[in-house]
Coordinates of C-alpha atoms in Angstrom, one line a residue:
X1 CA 0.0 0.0 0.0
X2 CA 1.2 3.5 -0.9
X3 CA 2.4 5.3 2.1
X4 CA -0.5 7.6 2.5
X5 CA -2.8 5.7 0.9
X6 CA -6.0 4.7 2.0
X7 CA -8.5 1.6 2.0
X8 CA -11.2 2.2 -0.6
X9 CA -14.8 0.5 -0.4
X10 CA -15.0 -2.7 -1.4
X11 CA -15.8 -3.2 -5.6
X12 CA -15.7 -6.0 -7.7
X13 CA -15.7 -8.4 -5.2
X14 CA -12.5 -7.0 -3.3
X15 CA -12.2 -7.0 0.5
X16 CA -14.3 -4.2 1.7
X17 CA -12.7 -1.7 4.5
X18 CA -12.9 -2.8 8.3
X19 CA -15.1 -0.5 10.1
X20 CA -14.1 3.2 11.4
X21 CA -14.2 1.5 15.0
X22 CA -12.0 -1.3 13.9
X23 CA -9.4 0.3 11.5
X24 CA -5.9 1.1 12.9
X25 CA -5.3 4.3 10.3
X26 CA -9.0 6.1 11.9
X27 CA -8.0 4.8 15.7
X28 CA -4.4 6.4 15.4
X29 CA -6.2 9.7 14.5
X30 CA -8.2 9.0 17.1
X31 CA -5.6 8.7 19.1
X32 CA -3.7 12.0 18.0
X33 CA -6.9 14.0 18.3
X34 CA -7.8 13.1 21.9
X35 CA -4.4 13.9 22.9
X36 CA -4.2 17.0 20.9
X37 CA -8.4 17.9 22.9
X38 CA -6.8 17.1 26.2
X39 CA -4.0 19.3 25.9
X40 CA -6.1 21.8 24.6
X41 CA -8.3 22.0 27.9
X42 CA -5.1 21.7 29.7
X43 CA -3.0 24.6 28.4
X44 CA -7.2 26.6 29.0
X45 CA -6.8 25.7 32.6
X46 CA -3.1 26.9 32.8
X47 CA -3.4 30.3 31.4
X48 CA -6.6 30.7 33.5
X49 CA -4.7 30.0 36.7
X50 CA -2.2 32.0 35.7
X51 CA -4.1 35.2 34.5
X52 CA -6.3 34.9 37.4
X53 CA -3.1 34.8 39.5
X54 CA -1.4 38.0 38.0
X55 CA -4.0 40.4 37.4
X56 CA -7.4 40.7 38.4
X57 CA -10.5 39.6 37.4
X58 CA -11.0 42.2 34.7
X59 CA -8.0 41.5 33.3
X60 CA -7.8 37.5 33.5
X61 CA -11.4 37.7 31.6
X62 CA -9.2 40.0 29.2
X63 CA -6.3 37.3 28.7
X64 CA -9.7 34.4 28.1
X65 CA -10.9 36.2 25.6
X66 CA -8.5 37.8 23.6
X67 CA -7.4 34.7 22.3
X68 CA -10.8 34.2 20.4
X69 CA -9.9 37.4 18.3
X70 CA -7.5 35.6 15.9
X71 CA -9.4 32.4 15.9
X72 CA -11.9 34.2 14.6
X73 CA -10.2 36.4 12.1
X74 CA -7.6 33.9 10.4
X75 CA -10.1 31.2 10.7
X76 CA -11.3 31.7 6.8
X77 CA -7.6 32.2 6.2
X78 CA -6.8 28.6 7.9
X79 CA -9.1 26.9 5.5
X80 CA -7.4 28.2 2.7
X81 CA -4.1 26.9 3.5
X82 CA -5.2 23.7 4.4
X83 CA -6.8 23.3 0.7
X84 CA -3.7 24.9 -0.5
X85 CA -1.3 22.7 1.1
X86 CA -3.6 19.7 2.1
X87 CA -5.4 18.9 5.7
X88 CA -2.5 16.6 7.3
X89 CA 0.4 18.8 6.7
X90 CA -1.4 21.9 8.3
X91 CA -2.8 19.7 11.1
X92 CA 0.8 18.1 11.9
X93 CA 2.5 21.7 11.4
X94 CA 0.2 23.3 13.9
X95 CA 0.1 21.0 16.7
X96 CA 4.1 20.6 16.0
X97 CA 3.9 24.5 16.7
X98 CA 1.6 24.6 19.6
X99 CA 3.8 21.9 21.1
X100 CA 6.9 23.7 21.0
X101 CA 5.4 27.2 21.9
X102 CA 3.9 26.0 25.1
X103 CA 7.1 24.1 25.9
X104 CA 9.3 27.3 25.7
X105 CA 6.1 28.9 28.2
X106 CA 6.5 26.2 30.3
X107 CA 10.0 27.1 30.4
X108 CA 9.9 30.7 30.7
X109 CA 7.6 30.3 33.7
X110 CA 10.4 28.4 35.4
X111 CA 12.4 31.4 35.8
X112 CA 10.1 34.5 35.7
X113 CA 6.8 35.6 36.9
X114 CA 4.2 36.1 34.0
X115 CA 2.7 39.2 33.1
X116 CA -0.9 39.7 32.4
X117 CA 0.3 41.1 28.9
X118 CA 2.8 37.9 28.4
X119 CA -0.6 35.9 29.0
X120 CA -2.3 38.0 26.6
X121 CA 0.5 37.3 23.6
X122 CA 0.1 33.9 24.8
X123 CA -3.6 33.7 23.6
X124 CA -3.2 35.7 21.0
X125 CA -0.4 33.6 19.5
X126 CA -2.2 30.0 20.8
X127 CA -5.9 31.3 19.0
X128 CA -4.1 31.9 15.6
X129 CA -2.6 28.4 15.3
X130 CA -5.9 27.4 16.3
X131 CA -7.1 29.0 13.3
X132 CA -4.8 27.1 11.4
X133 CA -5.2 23.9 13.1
X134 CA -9.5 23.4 13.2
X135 CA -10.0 24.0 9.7
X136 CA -7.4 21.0 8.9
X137 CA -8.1 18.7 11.6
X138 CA -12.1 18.9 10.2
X139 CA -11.1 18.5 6.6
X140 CA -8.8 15.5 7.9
X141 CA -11.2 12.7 8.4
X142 CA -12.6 11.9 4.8
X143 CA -9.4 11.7 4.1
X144 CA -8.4 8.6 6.5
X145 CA -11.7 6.5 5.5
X146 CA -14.7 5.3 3.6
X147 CA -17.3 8.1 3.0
X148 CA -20.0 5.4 4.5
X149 CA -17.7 5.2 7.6
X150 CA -17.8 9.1 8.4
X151 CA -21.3 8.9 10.8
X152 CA -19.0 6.9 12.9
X153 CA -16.3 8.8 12.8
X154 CA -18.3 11.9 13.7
X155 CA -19.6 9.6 16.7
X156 CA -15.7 8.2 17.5
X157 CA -14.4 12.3 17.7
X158 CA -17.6 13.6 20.1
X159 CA -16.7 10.7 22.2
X160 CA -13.2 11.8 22.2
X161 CA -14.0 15.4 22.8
X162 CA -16.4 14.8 25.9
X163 CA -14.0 12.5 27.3
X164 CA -11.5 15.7 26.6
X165 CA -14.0 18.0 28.5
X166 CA -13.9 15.9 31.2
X167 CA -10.5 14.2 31.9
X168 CA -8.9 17.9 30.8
X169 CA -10.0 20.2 33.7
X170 CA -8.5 17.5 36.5
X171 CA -5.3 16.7 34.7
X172 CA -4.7 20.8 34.6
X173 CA -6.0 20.9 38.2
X174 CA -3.8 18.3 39.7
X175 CA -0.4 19.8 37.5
X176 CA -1.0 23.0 38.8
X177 CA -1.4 22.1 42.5
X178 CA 1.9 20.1 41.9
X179 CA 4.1 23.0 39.9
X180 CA 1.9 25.6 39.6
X181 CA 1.3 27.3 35.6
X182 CA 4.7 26.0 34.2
X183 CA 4.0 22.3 35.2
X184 CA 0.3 22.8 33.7
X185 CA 1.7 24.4 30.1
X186 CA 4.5 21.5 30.5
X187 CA 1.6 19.1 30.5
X188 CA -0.2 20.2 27.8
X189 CA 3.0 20.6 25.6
X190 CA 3.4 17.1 26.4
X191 CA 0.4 15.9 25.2
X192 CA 0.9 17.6 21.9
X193 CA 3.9 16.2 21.9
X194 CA 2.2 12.1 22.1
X195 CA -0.1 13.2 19.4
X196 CA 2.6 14.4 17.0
X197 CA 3.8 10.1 16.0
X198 CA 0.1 9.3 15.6
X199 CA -0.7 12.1 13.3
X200 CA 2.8 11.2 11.4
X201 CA 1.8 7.6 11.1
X202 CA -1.9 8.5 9.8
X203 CA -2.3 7.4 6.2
X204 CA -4.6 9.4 3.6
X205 CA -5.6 9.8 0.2
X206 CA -7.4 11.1 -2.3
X207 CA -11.1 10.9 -1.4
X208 CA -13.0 8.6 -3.6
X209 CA -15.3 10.6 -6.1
X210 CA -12.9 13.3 -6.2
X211 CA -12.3 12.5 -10.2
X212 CA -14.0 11.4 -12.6
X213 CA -13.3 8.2 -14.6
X214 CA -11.3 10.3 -16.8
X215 CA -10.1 12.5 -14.0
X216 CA -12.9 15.1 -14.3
X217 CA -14.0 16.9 -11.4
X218 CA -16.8 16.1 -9.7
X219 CA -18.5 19.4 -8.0
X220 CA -21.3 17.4 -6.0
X221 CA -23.9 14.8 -6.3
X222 CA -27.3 14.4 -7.0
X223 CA -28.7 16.7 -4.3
X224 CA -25.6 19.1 -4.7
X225 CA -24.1 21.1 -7.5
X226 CA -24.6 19.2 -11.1
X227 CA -21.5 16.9 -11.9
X228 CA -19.4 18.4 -14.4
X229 CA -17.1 17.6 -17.4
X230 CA -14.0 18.4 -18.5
X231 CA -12.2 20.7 -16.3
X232 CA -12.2 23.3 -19.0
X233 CA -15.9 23.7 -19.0
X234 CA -16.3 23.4 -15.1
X235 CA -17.6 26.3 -13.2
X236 CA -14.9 25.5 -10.3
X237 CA -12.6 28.2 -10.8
X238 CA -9.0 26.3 -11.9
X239 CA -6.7 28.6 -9.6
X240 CA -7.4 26.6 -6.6
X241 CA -4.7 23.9 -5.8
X242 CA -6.9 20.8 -4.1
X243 CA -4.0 19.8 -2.0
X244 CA 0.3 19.6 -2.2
X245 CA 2.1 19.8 -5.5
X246 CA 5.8 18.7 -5.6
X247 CA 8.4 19.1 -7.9
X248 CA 8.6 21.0 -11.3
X249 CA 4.2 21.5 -10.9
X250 CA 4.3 23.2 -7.8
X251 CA 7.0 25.4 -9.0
X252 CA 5.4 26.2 -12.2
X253 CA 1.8 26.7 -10.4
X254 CA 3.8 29.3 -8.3
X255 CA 5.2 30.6 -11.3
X256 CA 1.6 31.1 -12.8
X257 CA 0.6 32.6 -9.5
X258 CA 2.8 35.2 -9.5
X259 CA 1.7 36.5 -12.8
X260 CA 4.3 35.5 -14.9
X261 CA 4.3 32.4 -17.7
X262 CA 6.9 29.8 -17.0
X263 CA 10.2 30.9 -19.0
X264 CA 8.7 34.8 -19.5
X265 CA 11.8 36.5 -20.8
X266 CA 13.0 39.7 -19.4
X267 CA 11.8 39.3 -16.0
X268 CA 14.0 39.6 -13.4
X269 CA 14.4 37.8 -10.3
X270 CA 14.1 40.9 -8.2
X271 CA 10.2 41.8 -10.1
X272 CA 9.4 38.1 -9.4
X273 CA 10.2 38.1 -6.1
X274 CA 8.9 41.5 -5.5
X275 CA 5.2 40.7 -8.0
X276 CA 5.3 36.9 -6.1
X277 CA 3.8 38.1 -2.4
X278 CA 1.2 40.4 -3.6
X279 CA 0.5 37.6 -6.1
X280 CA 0.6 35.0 -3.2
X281 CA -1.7 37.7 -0.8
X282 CA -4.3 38.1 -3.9
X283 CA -4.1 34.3 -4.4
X284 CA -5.1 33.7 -1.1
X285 CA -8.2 36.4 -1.3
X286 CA -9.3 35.1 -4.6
X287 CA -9.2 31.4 -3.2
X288 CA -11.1 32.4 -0.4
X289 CA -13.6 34.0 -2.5
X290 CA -13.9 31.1 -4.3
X291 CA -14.6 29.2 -1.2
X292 CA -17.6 31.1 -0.6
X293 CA -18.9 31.2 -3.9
X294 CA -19.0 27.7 -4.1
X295 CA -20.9 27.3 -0.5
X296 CA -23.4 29.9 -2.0
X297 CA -23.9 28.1 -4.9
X298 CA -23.8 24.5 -3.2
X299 CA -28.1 23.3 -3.0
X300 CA -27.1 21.1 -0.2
X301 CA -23.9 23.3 1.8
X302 CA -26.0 26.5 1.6
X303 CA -28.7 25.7 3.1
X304 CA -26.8 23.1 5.6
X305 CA -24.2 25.7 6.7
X306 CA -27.0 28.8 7.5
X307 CA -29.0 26.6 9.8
X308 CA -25.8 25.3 11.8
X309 CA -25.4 28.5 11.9
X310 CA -28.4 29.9 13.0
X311 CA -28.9 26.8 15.2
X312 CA -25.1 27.4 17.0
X313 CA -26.8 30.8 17.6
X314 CA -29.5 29.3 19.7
X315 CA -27.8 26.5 21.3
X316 CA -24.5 27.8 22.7
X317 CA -25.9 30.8 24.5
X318 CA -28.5 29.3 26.9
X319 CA -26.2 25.8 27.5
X320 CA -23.6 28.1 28.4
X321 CA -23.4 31.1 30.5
X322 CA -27.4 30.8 30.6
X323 CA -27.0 27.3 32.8
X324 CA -25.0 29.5 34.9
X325 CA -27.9 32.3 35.4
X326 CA -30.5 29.8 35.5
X327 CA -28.9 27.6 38.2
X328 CA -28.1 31.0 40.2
X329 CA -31.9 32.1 39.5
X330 CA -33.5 29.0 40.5
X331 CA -31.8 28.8 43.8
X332 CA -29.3 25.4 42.7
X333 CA -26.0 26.4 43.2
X334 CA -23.1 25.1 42.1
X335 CA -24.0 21.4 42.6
X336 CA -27.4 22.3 40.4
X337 CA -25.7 23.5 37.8
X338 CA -23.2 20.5 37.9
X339 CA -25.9 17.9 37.4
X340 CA -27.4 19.6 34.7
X341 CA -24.1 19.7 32.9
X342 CA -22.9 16.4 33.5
X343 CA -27.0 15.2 32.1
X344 CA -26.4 17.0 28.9
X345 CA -22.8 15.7 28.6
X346 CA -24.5 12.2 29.0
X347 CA -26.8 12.8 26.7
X348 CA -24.2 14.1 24.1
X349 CA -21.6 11.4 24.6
X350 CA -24.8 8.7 24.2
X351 CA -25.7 10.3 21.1
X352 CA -21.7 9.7 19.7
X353 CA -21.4 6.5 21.1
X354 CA -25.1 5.1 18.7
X355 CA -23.9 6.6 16.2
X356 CA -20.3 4.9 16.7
X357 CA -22.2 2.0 17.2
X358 CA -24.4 2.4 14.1
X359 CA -22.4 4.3 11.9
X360 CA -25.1 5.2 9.5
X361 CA -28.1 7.0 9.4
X362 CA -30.8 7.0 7.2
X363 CA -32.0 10.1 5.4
X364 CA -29.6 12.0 7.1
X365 CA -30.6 15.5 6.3
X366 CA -34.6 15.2 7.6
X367 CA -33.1 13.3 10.9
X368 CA -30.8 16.1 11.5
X369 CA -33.5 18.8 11.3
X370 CA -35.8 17.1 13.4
X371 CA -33.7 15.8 16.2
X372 CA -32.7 19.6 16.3
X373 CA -36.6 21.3 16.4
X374 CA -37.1 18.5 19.3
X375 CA -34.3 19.6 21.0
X376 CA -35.1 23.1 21.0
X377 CA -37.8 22.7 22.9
X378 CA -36.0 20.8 25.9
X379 CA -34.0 23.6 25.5
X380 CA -37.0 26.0 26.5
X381 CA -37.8 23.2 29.2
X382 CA -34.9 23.8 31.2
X383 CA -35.6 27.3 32.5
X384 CA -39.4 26.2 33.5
X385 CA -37.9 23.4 35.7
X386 CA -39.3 23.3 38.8
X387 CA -36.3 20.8 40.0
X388 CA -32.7 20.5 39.1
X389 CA -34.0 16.7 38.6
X390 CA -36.5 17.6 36.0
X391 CA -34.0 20.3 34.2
X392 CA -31.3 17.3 33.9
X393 CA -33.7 15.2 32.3
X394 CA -34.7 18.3 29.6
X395 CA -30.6 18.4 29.3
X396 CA -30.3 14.8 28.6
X397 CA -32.7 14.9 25.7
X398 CA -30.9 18.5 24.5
X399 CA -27.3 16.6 24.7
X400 CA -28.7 13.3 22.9
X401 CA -30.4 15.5 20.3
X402 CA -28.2 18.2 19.4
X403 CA -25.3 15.9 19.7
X404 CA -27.0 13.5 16.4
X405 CA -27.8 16.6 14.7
X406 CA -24.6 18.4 15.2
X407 CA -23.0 14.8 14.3
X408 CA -25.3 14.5 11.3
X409 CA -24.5 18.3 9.8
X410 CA -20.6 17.5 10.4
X411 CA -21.3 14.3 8.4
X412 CA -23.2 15.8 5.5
X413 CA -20.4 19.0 5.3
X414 CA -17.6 16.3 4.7
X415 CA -19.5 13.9 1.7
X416 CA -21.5 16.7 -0.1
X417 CA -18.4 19.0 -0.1
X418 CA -16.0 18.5 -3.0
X419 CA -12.0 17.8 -2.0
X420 CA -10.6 21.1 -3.5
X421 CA -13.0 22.8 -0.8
X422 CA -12.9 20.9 2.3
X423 CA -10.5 22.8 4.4
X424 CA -12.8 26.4 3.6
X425 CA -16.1 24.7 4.1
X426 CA -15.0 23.3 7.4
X427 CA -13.7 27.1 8.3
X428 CA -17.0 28.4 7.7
X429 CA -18.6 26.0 9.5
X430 CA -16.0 26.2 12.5
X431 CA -16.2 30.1 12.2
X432 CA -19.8 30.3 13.4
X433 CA -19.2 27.7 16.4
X434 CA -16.4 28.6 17.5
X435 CA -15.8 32.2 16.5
X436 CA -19.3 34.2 16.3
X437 CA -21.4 32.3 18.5
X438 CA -19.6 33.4 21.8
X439 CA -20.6 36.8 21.0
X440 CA -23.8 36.2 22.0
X441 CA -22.9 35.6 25.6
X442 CA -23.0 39.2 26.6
X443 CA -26.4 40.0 25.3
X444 CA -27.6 36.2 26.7
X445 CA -26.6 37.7 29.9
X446 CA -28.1 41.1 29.9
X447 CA -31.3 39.4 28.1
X448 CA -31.8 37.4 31.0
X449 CA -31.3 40.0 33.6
X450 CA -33.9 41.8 32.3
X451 CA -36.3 39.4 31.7
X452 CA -35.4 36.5 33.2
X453 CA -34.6 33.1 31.7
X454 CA -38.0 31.9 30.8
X455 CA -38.3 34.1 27.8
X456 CA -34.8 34.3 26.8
X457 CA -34.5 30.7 27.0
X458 CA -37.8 30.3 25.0
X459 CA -36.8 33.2 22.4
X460 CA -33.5 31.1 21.4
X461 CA -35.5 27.7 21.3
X462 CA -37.3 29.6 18.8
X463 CA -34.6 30.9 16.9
X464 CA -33.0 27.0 16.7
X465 CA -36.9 25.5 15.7
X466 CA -37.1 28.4 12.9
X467 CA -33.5 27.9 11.7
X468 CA -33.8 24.0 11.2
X469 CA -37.7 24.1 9.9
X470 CA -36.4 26.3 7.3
X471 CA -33.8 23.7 6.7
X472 CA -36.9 20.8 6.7
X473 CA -38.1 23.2 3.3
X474 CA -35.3 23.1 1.3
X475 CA -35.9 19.9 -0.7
X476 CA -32.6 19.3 -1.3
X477 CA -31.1 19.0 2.6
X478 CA -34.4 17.1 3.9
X479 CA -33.6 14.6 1.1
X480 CA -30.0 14.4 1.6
X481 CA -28.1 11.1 2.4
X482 CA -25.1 9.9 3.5
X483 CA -23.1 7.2 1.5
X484 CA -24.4 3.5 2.4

């Protein structure tokens, strides 16, 4: 087998794949990204002890957050390089980078005292290799198996990040009691560190459908764009390198870039150098562009990505910062608010671990938006509680639910979206849940103080229903499947 090959399914009779659960290339990703999760809730809980140990509240809020700013802003950027230069390269490069960065903290903190600004730089720094490295670590798994085997993956990962979630927090807790903020970072570099082999060992390939039988590209399916010819007469624009070139190609594709035809005479070295970066900066923009042209075009990604969005919007404010207030408005403390969280994280690891078991779903795209509308109304359930028992039930069924529809919509961005395009599609999609949604937190906050959680919480259950009933009217994502 090539070296970064991977199994195809099974035709003519050949042996077909194992199963996501059972293949050693999907469980060595695995592997690499629940290391790379843990460290990442690690390092969180480090430069939280440290920030609140420097400066004061104000200010360790303002080393939290500022982090978040160049997630946010590179993320379209990160999505771009990891269809320029392919998914595993940028994944392997930026957890290579996070690993040594937080290493040389950990070091520094050995000898000196942090500052609440050497905090900041450290978020600042940390979110924009995060931009880099979500992007490629999303575009990375139709890359390591069969398209039929990605509702498992999807399940295999949410395991991996709840299990994250909940081993992170003690392992930073117990390495900062022991050493205080150096031994935490020292941790978390570590852990980068063990998922550095696994990612190098991880075989991929070309996905299958990415060429025709004469090497044509294929721009969707039958509930996506049409399938086109000849590259010539395809409406994918040809500037936009799919993944790594090597050799003579990628120099003569950089060549092209810069604006120049290969062997131009009478230009120097000096004008190509000088023409190649603003070349490089408008290929970039013009690749990004394209990006988002072909989401808006997509029948199936357009419609799919606006009510993730719109159903991110709805979800992350009340099962964040609005558990808090209701717990604190409701009279249930700290232990309240604990059960309710650890029902909803049930209910979201048992929706990853059926669809691990599973591994497919039928008519994907209907299951999605109704296991969504259903779980916006436990949403609305929670804040009428009248008992932190009843309101860990309602979080159960919002965990279980939103976890298979947030599974589903993963599922459906990685087989309806075409190779060339994965690492910007996933930045999109990241970009809303990771990067925009947060910002709602403020006004979920003030919303509630002023009138209360009942009718907050029921206004953004309304928001999810409306954003995934429109999604139930577009014909083409209620009638969208996932490969058999």
């Amino acid at each position: 087998m090539p070296p970064h090959a991977i199994s195809a399914p099974a035709e003519n009779g050949t042996t077909p794949p194992p199963p996501a659960h059972r293949d050693g290339n999907v469980l060595r990703w695995l592997g690499a990204y629940t290391a790379s999760m843990v460290g990442s809730n690690v390092y969180f809980v480090a430069l939280a002890w440290a920030a609140a140990r420097t400066g004061s509240p104000a200010q360790a809020g303002l080393v939290l957050a500022v982090g978040s700013v160049p997630r946010a802003a590179l993320m379209l950027g990160g999505g771009v390089v990891a269809d320029r230069f392919g998914p595993r390269l940028v994944v392997i490069g930026s957890d290579a980078a996070r690993c040594v960065f937080i290493l040389g903290m950990a070091a520094v903190l050995m000898f000196v005292s942090p500052s609440v600004w050497l905090l900041a730089a450290v978020a600042l720094v940390f979110g924009a290799v995060d931009a880099l490295f979500l992007p490629a670590v999303g575009a990375l798994p139709p890359r390591i198996t069969a398209p039929g085997q990605l509702v498992r993956v999807q399940g295999m990962s949410g395991l991996a990040t709840r299990f994250a979630n909940v081993a992170g927090a003690p392992i930073g807790g117990l390495t900062v009691a022991i050493g205080g903020s150096a031994s935490a970072f020292t941790a978390a570099g570590v852990l980068f560190a063990v998922s550095l082999p696994l990612l190098l060992s991880v075989r991929i390939g070309e996905l299958p459908g990415a060429r025709g039988e004469k090497g044509d590209r294929v721009a969707g399916d039958e509930h996506g764009q049409e399938t086109v010819g000849a590259a010539e007469d395809s409406p994918v624009p040809h500037d936009v390198i799919p993944g790594p070139r090597d050799g003579a190609d990628a120099r003569r594709e950089r060549t092209e870039e810069a604006g120049a035809a290969p062997g131009t005479p009478g230009t120097s070295g000096t004008e190509k150098r000088t023409g190649g970066a603003d070349a490089a900066s408008t290929g970039a923009g013009r690749a990004l562009l394209d990006g988002l042209r072909y989401i808006r075009h997509h029948r199936v990604l357009a419609p799919l990505i606006l009510v993730s969005a719109i159903t991110q919007l709805g979800f992350v404010g009340p099962l964040n910062i609005g558990l808090v207030l209701v717990s604190e408005e409701h009279g249930w403390g700290a232990s309240g608010l604990g059960w309710i969280i650890a029902a909803f994280s049930a209910g979201a690891a048992g929706a990853s671990l059926l669809l691990t078991v599973r591994g497919r779903v039928p008519r994907a795209g209907f299951v999605m938006c109704a296991s969504t509308i259903v779980g916006s109304v436990a949403i609305a359930c929670i804040a009428y509680a009248p008992s932190v028992a009843l309101a860990s039930v309602a979080a159960v069924c919002v965990g279980l639910l939103a976890g298979l529809g947030g599974a589903l919509s993963g599922a459906l961005v990685q087989t309806q979206t075409e190779p060339a395009y994965l690492g910007r599609v996933t930045s999109v999609s990241t970009l809303f849940g990771l990067g925009i949604a947060p910002l709602v937190y403020p006004v979920m906050g003030a919303a509630i103080g002023a009138w209360g959680s009942g009718p907050v919480f029921v206004a953004s259950a309304a928001l999810c229903a409306a954003g995934t009933t429109f999604g139930l009217c577009v014909k083409q994502l209620r009638l969208a499947e996932l490969p058999a």
